[in-house]
mmCIF file of C-alpha atoms in Angstrom:
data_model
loop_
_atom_site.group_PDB
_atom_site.id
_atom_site.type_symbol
_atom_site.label_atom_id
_atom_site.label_comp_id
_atom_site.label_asym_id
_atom_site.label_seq_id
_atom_site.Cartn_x
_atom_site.Cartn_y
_atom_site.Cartn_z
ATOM 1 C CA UNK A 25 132.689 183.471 85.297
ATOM 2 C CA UNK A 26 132.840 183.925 88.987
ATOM 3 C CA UNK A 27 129.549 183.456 90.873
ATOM 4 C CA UNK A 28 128.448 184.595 93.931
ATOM 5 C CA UNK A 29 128.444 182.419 97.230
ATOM 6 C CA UNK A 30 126.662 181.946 100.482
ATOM 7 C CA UNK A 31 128.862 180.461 103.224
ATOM 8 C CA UNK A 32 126.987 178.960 105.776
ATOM 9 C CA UNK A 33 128.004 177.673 109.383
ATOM 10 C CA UNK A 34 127.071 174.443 110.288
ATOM 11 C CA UNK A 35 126.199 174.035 114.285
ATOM 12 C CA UNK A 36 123.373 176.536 115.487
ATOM 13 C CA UNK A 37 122.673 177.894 111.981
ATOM 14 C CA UNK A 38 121.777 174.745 109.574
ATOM 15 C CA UNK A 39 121.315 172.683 112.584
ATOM 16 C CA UNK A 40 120.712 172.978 116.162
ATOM 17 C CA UNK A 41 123.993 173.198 118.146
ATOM 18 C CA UNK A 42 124.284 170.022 120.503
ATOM 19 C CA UNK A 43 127.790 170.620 121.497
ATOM 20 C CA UNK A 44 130.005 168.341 119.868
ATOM 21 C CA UNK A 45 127.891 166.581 117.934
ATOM 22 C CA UNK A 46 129.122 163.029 117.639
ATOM 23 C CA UNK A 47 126.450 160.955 116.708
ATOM 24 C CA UNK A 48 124.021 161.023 113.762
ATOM 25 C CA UNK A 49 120.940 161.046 115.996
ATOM 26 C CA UNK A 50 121.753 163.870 117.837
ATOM 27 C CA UNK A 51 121.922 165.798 113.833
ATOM 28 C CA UNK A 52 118.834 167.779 113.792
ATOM 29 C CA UNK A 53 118.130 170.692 110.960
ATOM 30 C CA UNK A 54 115.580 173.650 111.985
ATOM 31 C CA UNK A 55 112.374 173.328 109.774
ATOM 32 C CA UNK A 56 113.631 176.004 107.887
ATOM 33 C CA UNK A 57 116.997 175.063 106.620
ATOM 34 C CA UNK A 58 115.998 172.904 103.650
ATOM 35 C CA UNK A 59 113.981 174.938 101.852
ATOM 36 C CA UNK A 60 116.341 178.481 102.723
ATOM 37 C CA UNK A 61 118.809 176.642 101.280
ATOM 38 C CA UNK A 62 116.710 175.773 98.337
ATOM 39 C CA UNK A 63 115.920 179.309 97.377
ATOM 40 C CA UNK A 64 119.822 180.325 97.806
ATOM 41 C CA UNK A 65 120.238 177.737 94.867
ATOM 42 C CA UNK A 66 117.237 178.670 93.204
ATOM 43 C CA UNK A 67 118.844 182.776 92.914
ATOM 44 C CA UNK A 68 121.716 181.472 91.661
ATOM 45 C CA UNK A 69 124.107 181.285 94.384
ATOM 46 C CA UNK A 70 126.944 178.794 95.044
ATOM 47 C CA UNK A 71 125.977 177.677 99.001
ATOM 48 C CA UNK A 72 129.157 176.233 100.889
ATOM 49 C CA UNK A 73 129.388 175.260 104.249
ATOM 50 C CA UNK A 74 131.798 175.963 106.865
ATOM 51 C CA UNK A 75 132.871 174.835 110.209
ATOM 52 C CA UNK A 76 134.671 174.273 112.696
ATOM 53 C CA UNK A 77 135.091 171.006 114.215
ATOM 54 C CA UNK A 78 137.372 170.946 116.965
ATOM 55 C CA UNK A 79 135.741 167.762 118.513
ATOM 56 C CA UNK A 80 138.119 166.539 115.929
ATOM 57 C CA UNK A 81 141.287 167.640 117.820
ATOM 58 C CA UNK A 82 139.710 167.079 120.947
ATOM 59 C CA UNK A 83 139.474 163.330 120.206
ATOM 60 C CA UNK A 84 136.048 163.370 120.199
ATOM 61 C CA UNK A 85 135.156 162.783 116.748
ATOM 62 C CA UNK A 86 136.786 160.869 114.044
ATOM 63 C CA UNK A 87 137.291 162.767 110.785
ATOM 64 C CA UNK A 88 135.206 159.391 109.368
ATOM 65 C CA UNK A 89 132.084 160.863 111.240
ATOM 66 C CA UNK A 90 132.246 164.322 109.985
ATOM 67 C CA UNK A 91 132.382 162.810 106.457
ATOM 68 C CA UNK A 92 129.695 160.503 107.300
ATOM 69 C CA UNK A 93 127.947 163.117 108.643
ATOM 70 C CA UNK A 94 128.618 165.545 105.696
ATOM 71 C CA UNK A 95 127.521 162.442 103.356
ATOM 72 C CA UNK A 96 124.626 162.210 105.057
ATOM 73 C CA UNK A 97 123.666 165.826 105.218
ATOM 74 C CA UNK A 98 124.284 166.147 101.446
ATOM 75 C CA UNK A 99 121.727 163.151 101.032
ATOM 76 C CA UNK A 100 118.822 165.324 103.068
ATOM 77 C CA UNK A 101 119.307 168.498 101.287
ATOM 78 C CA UNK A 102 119.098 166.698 97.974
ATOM 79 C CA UNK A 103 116.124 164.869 99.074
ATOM 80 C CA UNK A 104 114.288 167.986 100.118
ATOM 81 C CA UNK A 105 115.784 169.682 96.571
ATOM 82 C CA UNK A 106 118.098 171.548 98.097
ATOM 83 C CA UNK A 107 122.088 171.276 96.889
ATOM 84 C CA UNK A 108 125.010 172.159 99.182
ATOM 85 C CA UNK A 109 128.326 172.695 96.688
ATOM 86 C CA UNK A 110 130.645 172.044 99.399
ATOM 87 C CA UNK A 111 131.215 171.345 103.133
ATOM 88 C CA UNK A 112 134.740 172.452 104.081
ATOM 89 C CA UNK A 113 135.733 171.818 107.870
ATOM 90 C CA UNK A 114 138.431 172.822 109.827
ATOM 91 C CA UNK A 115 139.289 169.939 112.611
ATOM 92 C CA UNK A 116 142.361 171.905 114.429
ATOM 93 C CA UNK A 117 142.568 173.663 117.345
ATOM 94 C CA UNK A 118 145.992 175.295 118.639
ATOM 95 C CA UNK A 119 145.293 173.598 122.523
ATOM 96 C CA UNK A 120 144.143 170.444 121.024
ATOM 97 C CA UNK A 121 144.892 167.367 122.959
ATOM 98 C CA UNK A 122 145.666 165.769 119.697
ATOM 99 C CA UNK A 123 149.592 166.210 119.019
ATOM 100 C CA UNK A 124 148.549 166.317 115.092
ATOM 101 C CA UNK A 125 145.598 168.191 114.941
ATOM 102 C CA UNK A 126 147.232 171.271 118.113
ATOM 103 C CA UNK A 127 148.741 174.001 115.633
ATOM 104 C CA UNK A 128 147.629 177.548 114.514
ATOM 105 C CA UNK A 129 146.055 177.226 111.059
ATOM 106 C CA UNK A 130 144.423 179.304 108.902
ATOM 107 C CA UNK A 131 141.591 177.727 108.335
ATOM 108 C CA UNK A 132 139.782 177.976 111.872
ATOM 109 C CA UNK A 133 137.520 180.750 111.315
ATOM 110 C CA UNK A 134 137.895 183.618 111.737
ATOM 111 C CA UNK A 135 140.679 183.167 109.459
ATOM 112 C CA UNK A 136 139.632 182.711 105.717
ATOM 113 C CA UNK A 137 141.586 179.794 104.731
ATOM 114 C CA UNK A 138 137.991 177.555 103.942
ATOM 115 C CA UNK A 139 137.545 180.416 101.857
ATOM 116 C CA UNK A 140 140.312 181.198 99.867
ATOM 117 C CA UNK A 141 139.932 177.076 99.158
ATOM 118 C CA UNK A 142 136.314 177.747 98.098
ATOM 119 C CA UNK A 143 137.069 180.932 95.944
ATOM 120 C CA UNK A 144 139.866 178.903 93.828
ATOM 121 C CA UNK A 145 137.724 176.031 93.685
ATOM 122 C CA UNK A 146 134.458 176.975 92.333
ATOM 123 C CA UNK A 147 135.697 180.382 91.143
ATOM 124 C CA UNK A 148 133.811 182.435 93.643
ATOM 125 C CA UNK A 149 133.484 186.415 93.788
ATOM 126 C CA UNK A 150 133.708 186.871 97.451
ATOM 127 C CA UNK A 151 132.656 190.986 97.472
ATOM 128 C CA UNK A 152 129.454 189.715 95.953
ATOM 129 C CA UNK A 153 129.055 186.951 98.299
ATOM 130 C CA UNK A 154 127.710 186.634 102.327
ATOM 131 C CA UNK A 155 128.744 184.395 105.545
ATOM 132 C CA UNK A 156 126.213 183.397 107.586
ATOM 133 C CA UNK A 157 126.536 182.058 111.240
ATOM 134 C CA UNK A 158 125.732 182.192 114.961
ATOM 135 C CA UNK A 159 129.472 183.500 116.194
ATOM 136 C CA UNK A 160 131.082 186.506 115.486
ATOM 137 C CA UNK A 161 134.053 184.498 114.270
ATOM 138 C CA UNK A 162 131.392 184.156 111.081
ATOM 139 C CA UNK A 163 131.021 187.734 110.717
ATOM 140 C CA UNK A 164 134.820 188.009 110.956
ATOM 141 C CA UNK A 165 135.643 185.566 108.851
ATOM 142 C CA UNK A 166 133.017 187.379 106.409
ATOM 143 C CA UNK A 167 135.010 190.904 107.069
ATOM 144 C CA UNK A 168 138.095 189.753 106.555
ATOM 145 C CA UNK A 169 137.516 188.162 102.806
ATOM 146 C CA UNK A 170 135.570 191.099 101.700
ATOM 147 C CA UNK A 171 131.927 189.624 101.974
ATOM 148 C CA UNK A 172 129.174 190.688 104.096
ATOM 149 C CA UNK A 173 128.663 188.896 107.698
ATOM 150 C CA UNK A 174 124.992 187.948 108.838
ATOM 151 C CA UNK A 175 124.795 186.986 112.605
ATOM 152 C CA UNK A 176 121.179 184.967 113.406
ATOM 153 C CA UNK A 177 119.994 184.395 116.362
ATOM 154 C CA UNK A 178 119.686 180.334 116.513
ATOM 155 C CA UNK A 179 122.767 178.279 118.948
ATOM 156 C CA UNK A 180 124.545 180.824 120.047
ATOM 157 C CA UNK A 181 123.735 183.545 118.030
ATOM 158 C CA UNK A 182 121.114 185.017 121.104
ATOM 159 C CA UNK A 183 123.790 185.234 123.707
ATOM 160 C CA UNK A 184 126.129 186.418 120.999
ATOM 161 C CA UNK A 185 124.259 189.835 119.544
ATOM 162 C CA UNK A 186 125.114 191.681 122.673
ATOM 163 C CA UNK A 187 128.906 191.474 122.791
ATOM 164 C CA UNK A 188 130.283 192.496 119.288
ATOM 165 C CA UNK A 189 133.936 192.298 119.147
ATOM 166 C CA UNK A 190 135.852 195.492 118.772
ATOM 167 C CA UNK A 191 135.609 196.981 115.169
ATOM 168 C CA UNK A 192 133.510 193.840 113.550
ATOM 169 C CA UNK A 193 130.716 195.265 111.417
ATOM 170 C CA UNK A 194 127.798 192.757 110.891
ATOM 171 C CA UNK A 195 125.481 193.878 107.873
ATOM 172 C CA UNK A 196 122.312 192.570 109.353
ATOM 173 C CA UNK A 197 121.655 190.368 112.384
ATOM 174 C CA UNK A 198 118.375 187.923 111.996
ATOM 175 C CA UNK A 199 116.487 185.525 114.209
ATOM 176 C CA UNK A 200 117.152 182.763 111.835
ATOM 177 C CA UNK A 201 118.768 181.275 108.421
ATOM 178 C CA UNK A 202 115.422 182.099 106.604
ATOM 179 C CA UNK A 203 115.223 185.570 107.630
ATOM 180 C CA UNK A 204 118.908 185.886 106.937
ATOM 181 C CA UNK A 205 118.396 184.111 103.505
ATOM 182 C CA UNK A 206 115.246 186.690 102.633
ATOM 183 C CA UNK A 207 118.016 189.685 103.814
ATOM 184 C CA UNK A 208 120.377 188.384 101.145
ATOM 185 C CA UNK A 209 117.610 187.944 98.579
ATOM 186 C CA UNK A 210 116.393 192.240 99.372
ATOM 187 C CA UNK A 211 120.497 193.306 98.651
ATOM 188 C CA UNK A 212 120.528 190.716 95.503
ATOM 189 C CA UNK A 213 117.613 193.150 94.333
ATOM 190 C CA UNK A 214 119.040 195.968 95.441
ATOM 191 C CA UNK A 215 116.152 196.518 97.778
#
C-alpha cells in the first residue's frame, strides 16, 4: 500500500541555516521541529528528509560528517519521539571544486531524483504527499513530482517569499515547520 509522505528540507526548515554547517555544535533545531515532526508520524505520514549539501563538493564537508550528522539527528528525533524514515542528500554541484562530486545530477533539487529514490523505496504516493522548505527549489522540486510545495519563512524562506520564480505555484507559504505541519494536517481533513 503506498503511503503518503512529507519531505522535509534540512537547513533553515528543521534547523537553523548556519551556512555550511560543518560541525556538530553549530547543529541547532528550532523548538518546534521535534514535536512537528512527531505529529507528521503520529497522522500517519512517512517524513523524509532532503537536502542539499554542496559543502560536500565544495570540500568543505566530508560525506563522514553528513552521516554523522544524519546519525546524530536520527538519535534526537527519536529521543524526543519523533522518527525520521530517511535522510537522502545530494552532495554535487555542477561548479564544484571537487573533480568527482562537479557534474549535473538529478538529484540536486529542484530535480526529483531524492524522490523518485524515496517513492521506490518506501512505496510512497507522491500526489498525496507535500515538500516542505525555505527555497523555491523545494516548492519546485514539490511541482515537479506531483506533490504540493510549502515555502516557510525560517533561513531563507523570509527573503525568499517575495521573488517566486516564473510559473512555480506554492500551495501555502507559513512562518514556520509547525504552521506548515498544522496546513498539511487542515488538507489531510479536507478542511
Amino acid at each position: 500500500m503506498m503511503r503518503p509522505a512529507v519531505f522535509l528540507d534540512r537547513d533553515g526548515t528543521l534547523n537553523k541555516e548556519v551556512g555550511y554547517l560543518d560541525h556538530l555544535d553549530r547543529f541547532e533545531l528550532y523548538p518546534w521541529t521535534i514535536d512537528a515532526v512527531r505529529l507528521l508520524n503520529r497522522a500517519g505520514f512517512v517524513v523524509v528528509v532532503v537536502t542539499n549539501q554542496a559543502g560536500v563538493a565544495r570540500g568543505l564537508l566530508s560525506e563522514k560528517f553528513l552521516g554523522d550528522l544524519h546519525q546524530h539527528m536520527t538519535e534526537i528525533f527519536s529521543a524526543g519521539g519523533a522518527k525520521l524514515d530517511r535522510i537522502y542528500y545530494c552532495p554535487h554541484h555542477p561548479e564544484a571544486p571537487v573533480e568527482a562530486y562537479r557534474f549535473h545530477c538529478d538529484c540536486r533539487k529542484p530535480s526529483p531524483g531524492m524522490v523518485r529514490q524515496a517513492e521506490r523505496e518506501l512505496s510512497l504516493d507522491l500526489v498525496r504527499s507535500f515538500v516542505v522548505g525555505d527555497r523555491w527549489c523545494d516548492v519546485q522540486l514539490a511541482q515537479t513530482v506531483g506533490a504540493k510545495g510549502i515555502l516557510v519563512r525560517t533561513g531563507y524562506g523570509a527573503s525568499e517569499v517575495g521573488s517566486p520564480p516564473e510559473g512555480v505555484r506554492v500551495a501555502a507559504v507559513r512562518s514556520n515547520l509547525m504552521e506548515a505541519v498544522g496546513w498539511v494536517l487542515q488538507q489531510r481533513l479536507g478542511r
